[in-house]
PDB file of C-alpha atoms in Angstrom:
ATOM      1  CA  UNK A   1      17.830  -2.494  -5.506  1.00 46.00           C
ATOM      2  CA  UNK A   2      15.148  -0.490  -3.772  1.00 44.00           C
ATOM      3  CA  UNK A   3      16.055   3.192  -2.557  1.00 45.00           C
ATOM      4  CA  UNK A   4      16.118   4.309   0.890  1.00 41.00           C
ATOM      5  CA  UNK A   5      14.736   7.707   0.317  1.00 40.00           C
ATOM      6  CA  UNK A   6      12.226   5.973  -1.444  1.00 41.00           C
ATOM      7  CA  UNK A   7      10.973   3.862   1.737  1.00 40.00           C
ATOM      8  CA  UNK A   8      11.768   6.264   4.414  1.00 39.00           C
ATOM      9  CA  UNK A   9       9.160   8.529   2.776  1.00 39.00           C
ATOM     10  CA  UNK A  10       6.440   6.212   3.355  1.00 40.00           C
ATOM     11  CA  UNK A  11       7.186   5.289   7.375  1.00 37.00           C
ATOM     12  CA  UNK A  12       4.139   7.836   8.915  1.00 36.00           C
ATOM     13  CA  UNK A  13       1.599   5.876   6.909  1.00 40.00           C
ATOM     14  CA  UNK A  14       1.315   2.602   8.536  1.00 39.00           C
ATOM     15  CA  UNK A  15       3.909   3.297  12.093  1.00 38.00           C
ATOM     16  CA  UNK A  16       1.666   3.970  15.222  1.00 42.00           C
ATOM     17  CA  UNK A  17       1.623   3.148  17.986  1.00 35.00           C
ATOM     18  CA  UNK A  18       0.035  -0.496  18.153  1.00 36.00           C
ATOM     19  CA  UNK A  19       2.072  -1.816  15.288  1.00 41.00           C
ATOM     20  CA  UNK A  20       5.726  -0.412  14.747  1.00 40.00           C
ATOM     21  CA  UNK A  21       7.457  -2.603  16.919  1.00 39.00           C
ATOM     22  CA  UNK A  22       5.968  -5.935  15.176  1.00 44.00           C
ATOM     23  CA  UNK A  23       6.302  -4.519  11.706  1.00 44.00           C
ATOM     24  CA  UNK A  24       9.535  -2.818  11.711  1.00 43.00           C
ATOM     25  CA  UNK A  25      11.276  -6.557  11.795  1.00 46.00           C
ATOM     26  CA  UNK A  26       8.748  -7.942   9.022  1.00 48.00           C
ATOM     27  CA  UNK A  27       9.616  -4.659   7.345  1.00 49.00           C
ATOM     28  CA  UNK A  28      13.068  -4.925   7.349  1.00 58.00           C
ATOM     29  CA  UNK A  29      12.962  -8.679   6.089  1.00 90.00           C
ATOM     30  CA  UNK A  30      10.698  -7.861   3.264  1.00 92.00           C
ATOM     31  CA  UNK A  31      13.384  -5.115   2.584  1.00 93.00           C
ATOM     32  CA  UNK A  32      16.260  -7.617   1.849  1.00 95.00           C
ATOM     33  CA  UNK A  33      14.430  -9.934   0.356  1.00 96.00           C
ATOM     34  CA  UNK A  34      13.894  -7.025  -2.367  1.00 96.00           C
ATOM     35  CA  UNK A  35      17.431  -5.914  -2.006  1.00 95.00           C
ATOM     36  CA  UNK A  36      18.307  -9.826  -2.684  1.00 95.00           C
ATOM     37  CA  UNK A  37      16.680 -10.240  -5.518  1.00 95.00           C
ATOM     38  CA  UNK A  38      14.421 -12.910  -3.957  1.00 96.00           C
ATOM     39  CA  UNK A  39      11.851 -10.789  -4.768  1.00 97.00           C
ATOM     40  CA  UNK A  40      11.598  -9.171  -7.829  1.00 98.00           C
ATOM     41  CA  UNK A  41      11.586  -5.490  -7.954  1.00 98.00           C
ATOM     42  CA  UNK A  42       8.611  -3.882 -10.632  1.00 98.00           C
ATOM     43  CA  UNK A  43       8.530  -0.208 -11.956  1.00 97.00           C
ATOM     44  CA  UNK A  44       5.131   0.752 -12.061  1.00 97.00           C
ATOM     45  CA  UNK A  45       5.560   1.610 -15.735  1.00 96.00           C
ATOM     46  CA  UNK A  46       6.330  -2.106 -16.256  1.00 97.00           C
ATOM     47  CA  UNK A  47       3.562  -3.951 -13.634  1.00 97.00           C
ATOM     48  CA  UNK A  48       1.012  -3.790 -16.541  1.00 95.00           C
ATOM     49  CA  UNK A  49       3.024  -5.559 -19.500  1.00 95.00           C
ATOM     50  CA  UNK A  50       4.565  -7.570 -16.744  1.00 96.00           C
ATOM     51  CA  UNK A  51       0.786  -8.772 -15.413  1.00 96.00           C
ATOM     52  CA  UNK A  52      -0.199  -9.165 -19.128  1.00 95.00           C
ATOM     53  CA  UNK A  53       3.107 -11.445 -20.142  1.00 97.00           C
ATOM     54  CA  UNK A  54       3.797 -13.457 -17.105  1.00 97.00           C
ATOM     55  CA  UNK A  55       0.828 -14.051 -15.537  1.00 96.00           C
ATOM     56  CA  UNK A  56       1.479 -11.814 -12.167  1.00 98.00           C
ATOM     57  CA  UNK A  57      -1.181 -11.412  -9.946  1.00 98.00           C
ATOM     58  CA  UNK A  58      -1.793  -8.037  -8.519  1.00 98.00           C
ATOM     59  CA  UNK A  59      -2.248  -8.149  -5.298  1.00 98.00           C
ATOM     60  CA  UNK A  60      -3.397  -5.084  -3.314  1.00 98.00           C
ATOM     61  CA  UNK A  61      -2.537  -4.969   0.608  1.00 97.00           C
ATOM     62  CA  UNK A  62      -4.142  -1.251   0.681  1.00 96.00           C
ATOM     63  CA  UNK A  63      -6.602  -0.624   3.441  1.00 93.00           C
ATOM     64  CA  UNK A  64     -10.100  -0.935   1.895  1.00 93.00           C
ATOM     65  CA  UNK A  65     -10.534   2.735   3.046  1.00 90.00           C
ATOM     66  CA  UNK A  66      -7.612   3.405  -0.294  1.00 92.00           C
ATOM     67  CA  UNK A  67      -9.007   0.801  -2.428  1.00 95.00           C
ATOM     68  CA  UNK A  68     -12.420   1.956  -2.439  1.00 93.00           C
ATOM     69  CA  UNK A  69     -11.341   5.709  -3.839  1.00 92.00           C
ATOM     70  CA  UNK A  70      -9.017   3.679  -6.600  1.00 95.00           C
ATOM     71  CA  UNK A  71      -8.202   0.354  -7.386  1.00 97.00           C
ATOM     72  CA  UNK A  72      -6.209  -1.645 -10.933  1.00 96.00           C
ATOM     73  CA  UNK A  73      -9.579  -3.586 -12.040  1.00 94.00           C
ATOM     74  CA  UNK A  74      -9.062  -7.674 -11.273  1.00 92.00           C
ATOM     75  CA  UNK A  75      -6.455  -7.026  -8.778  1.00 97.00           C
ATOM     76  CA  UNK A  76      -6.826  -9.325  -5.545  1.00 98.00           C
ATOM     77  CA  UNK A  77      -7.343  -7.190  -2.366  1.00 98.00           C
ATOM     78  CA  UNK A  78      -6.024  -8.372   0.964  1.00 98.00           C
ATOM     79  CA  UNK A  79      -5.093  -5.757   3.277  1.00 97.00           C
ATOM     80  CA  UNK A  80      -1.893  -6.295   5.505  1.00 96.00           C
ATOM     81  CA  UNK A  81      -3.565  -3.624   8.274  1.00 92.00           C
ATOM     82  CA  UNK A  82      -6.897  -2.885   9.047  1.00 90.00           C
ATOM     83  CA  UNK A  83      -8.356  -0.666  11.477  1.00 79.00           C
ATOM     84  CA  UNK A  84      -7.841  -0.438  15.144  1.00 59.00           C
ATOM     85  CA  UNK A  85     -11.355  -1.124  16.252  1.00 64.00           C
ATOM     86  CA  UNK A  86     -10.008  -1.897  20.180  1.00 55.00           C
ATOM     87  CA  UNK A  87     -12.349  -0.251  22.503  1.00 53.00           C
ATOM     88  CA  UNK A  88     -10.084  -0.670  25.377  1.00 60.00           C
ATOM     89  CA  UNK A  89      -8.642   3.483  27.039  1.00 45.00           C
ATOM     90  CA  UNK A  90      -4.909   2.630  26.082  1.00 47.00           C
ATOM     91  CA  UNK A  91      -6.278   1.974  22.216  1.00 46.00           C
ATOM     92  CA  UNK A  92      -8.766   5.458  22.525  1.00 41.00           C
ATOM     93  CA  UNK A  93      -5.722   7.360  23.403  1.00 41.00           C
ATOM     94  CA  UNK A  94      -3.934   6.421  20.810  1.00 43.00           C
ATOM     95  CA  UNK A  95      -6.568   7.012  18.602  1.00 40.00           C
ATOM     96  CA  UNK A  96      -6.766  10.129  20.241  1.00 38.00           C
ATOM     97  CA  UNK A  97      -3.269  11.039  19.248  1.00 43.00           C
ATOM     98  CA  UNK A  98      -3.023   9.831  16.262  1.00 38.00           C
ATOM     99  CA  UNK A  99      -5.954  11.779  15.063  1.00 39.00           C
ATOM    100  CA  UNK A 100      -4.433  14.677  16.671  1.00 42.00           C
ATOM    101  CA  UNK A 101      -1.079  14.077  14.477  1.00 45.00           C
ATOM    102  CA  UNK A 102      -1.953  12.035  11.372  1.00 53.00           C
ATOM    103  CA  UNK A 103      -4.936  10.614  10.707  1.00 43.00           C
ATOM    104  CA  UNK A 104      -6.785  14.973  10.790  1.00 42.00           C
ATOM    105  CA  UNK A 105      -3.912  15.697   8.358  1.00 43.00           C
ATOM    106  CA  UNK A 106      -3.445  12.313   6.312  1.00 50.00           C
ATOM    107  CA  UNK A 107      -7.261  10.718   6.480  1.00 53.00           C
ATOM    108  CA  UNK A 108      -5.109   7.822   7.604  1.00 63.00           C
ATOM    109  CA  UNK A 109      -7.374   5.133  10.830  1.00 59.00           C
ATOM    110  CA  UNK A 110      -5.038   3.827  13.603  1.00 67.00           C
ATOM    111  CA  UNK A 111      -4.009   0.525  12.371  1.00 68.00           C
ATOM    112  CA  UNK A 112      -3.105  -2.632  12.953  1.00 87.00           C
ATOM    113  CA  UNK A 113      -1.325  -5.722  11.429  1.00 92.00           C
ATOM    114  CA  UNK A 114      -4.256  -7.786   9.956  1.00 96.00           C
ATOM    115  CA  UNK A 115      -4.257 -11.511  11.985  1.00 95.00           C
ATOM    116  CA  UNK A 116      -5.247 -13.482   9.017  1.00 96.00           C
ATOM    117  CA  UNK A 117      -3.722 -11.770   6.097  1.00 98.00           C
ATOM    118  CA  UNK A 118      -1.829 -14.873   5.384  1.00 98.00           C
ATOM    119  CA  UNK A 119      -5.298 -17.079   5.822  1.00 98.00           C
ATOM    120  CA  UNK A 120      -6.873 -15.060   3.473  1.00 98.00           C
ATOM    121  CA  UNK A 121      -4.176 -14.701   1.079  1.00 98.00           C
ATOM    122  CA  UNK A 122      -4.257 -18.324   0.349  1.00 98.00           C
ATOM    123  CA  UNK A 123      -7.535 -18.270   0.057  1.00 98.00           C
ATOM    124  CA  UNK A 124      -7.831 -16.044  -3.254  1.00 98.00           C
ATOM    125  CA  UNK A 125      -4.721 -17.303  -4.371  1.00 98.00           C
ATOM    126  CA  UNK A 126      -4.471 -20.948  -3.289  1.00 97.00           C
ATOM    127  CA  UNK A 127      -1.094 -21.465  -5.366  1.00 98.00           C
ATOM    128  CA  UNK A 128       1.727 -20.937  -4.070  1.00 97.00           C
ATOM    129  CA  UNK A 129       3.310 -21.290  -7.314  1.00 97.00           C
ATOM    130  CA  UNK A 130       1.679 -18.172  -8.887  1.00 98.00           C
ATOM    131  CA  UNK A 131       3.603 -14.468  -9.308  1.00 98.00           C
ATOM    132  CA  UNK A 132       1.982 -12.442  -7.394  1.00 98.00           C
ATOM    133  CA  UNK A 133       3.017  -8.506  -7.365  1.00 98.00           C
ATOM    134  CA  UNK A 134       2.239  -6.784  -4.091  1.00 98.00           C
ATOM    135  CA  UNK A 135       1.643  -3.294  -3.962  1.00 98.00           C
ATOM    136  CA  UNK A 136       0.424  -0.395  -1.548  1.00 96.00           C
ATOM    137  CA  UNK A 137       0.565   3.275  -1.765  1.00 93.00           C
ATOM    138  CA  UNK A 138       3.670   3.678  -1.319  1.00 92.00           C
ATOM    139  CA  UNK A 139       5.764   0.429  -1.120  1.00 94.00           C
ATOM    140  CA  UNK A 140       6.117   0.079   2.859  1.00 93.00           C
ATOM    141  CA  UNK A 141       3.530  -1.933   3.574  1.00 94.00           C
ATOM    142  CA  UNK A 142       3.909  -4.041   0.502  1.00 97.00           C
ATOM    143  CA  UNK A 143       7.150  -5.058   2.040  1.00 96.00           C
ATOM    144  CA  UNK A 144       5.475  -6.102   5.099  1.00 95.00           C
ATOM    145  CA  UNK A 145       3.423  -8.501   3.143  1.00 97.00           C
ATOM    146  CA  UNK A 146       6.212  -9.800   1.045  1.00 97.00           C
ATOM    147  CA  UNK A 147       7.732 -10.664   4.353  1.00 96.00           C
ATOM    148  CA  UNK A 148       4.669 -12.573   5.995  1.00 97.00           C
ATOM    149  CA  UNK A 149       3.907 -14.434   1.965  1.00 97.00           C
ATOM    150  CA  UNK A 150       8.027 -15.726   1.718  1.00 97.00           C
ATOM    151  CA  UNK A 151       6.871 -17.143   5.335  1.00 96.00           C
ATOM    152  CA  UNK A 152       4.065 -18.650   3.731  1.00 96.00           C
ATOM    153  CA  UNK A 153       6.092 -20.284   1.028  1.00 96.00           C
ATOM    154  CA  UNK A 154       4.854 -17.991  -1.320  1.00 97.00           C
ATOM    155  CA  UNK A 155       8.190 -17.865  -4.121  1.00 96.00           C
ATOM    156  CA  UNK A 156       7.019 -15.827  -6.919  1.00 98.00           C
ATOM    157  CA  UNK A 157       7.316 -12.485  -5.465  1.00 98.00           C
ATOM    158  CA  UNK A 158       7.240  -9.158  -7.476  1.00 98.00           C
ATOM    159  CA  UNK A 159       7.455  -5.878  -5.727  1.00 98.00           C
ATOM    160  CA  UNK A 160       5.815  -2.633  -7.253  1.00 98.00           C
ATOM    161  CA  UNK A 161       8.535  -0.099  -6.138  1.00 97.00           C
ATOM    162  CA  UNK A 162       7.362   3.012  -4.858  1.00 95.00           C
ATOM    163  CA  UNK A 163       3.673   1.235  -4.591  1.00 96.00           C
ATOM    164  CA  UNK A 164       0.552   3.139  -6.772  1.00 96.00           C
ATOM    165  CA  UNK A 165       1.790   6.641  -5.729  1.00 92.00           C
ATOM    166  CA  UNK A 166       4.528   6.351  -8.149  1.00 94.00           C
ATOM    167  CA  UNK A 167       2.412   5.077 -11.146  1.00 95.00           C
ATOM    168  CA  UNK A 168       1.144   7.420 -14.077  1.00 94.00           C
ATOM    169  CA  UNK A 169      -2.504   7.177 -15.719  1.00 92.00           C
ATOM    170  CA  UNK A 170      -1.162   5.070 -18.493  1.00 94.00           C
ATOM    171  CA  UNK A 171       0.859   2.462 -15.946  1.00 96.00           C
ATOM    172  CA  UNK A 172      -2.762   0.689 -14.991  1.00 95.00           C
ATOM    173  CA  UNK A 173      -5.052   1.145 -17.737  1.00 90.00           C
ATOM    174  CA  UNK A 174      -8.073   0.067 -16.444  1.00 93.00           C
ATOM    175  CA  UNK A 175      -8.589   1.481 -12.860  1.00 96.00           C
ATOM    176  CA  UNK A 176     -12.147   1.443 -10.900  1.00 96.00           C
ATOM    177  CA  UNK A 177     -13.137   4.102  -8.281  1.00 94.00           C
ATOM    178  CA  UNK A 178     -13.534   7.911  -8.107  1.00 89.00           C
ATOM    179  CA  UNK A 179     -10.120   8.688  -7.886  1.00 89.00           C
ATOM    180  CA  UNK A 180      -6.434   8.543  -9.409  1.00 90.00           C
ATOM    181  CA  UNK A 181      -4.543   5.230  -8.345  1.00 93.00           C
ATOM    182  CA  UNK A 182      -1.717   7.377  -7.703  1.00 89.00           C
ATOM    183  CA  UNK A 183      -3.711  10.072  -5.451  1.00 87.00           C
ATOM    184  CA  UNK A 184      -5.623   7.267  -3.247  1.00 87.00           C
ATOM    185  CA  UNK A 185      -3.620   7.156  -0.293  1.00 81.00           C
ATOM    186  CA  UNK A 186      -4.141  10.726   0.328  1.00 72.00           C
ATOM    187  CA  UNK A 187      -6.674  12.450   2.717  1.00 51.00           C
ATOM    188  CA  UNK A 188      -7.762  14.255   5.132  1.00 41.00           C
ATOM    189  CA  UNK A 189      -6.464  18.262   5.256  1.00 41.00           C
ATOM    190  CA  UNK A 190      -3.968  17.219   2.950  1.00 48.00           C
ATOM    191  CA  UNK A 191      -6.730  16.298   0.290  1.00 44.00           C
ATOM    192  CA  UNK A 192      -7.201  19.495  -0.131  1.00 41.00           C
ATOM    193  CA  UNK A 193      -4.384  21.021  -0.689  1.00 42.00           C
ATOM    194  CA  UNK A 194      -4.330  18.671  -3.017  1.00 40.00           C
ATOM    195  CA  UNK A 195      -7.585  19.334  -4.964  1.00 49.00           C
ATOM    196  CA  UNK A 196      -6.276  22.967  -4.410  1.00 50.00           C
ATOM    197  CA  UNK A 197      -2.488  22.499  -6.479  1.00 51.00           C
ATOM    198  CA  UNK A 198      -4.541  20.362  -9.447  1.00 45.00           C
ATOM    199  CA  UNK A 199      -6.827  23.164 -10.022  1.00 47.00           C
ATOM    200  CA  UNK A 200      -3.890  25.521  -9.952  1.00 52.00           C
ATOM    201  CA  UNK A 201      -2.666  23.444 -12.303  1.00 58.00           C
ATOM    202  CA  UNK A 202      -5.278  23.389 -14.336  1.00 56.00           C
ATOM    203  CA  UNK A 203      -5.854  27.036 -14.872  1.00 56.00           C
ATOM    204  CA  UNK A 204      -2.309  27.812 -15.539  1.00 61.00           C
ATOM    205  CA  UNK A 205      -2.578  25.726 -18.197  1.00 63.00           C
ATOM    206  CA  UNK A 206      -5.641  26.921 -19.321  1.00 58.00           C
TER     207      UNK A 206
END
């Protein structure tokens, strides 16, 4: 059963403006199909030997902005928000303030719920009788997706609870990009407070 301090921690990421009120419901759905066990909840710790055993696909619904700093190697990527690229004023405002509140702290774009994430789901993975394991950053938007796939008739679903942020080094053993799976979601002013605490960390151990 999936923890609710574990998924209200994860709300600012992906809520703005232009798409909490059509993901909250999707969010929600994805939420008891977890706490159903329609969906199959995966520690990080076990996603790997689970991939490796019974054939789950990994599929990433990060923004590409995440996946390019870290990403599991073969994982499918299809994001379940992209950016907000709406040059109308009501969209620049928001941009506006979510820069002002968010995105300078977090490195996080103004979002929106990707139109064909479904579409291009079944395009990389055609069968709808493959295990698939979605997985963000932190789990929220994952649960999104597993919401818009079960529409899809999409059956095998595996949920990595707590998303990449909860996984260690030795959870995804092969991992392209710059940075730690686990660190990827984070940017902005708080990057550097986090480069800050690991060197800290460092030299006390040191």
């Amino acid at each position: 059963m999936a923890s609710t301090a574990m998924i209200r921690g994860t709300r600012f990421q992906v809520m703005n403006a232009t798409s909490s009120s059509s993901s909250s419901g999707r969010s929600n759905s994805g939420r008891k199909l977890i706490e159903s066990g329609t969906v199959r909840a995966i520690q990080p710790r076990e996603a790997y030997k689970t991939m490796s055993t019974e054939g789950f696909v990994l599929l990433d619904v990060r923004p590409v902005w995440e996946r390019e700093k870290a990403r599991a190697k073969e994982s499918v990527h299809v994001p379940i928000f992209v950016e907000d690229k709406d040059g109308s004023v009501v969209t620049l405002v928001k941009k506006w303030v979510h820069f002002g509140y968010i995105g300078l702290w977090t490195g996080q774009y103004l979002t929106t719920i990707n139109p064909d994430f479904l579409s291009q789901v079944e395009m990389a993975i055609p069968s709808k009788n493959t295990n698939i394991l979605v997985a963000c950053g932190e789990g929220l938007r994952s649960m999104i997706a597993l919401s818009k796939l079960y529409e899809g008739s999409y059956r095998n679903l595996g949920w990595l609870v707590g998303g990449f942020n909860r996984s260690k080094d030795e959870d995804f053993p092969e991992v392209e990009g710059q940075e730690k799976l686990q660190y990827a979601t984070i940017g902005g002013v708080s990057y550097y407070f986090l480069q800050l605490l690991l060197f800290l960390q460092s030299v006390s151990k040191g």
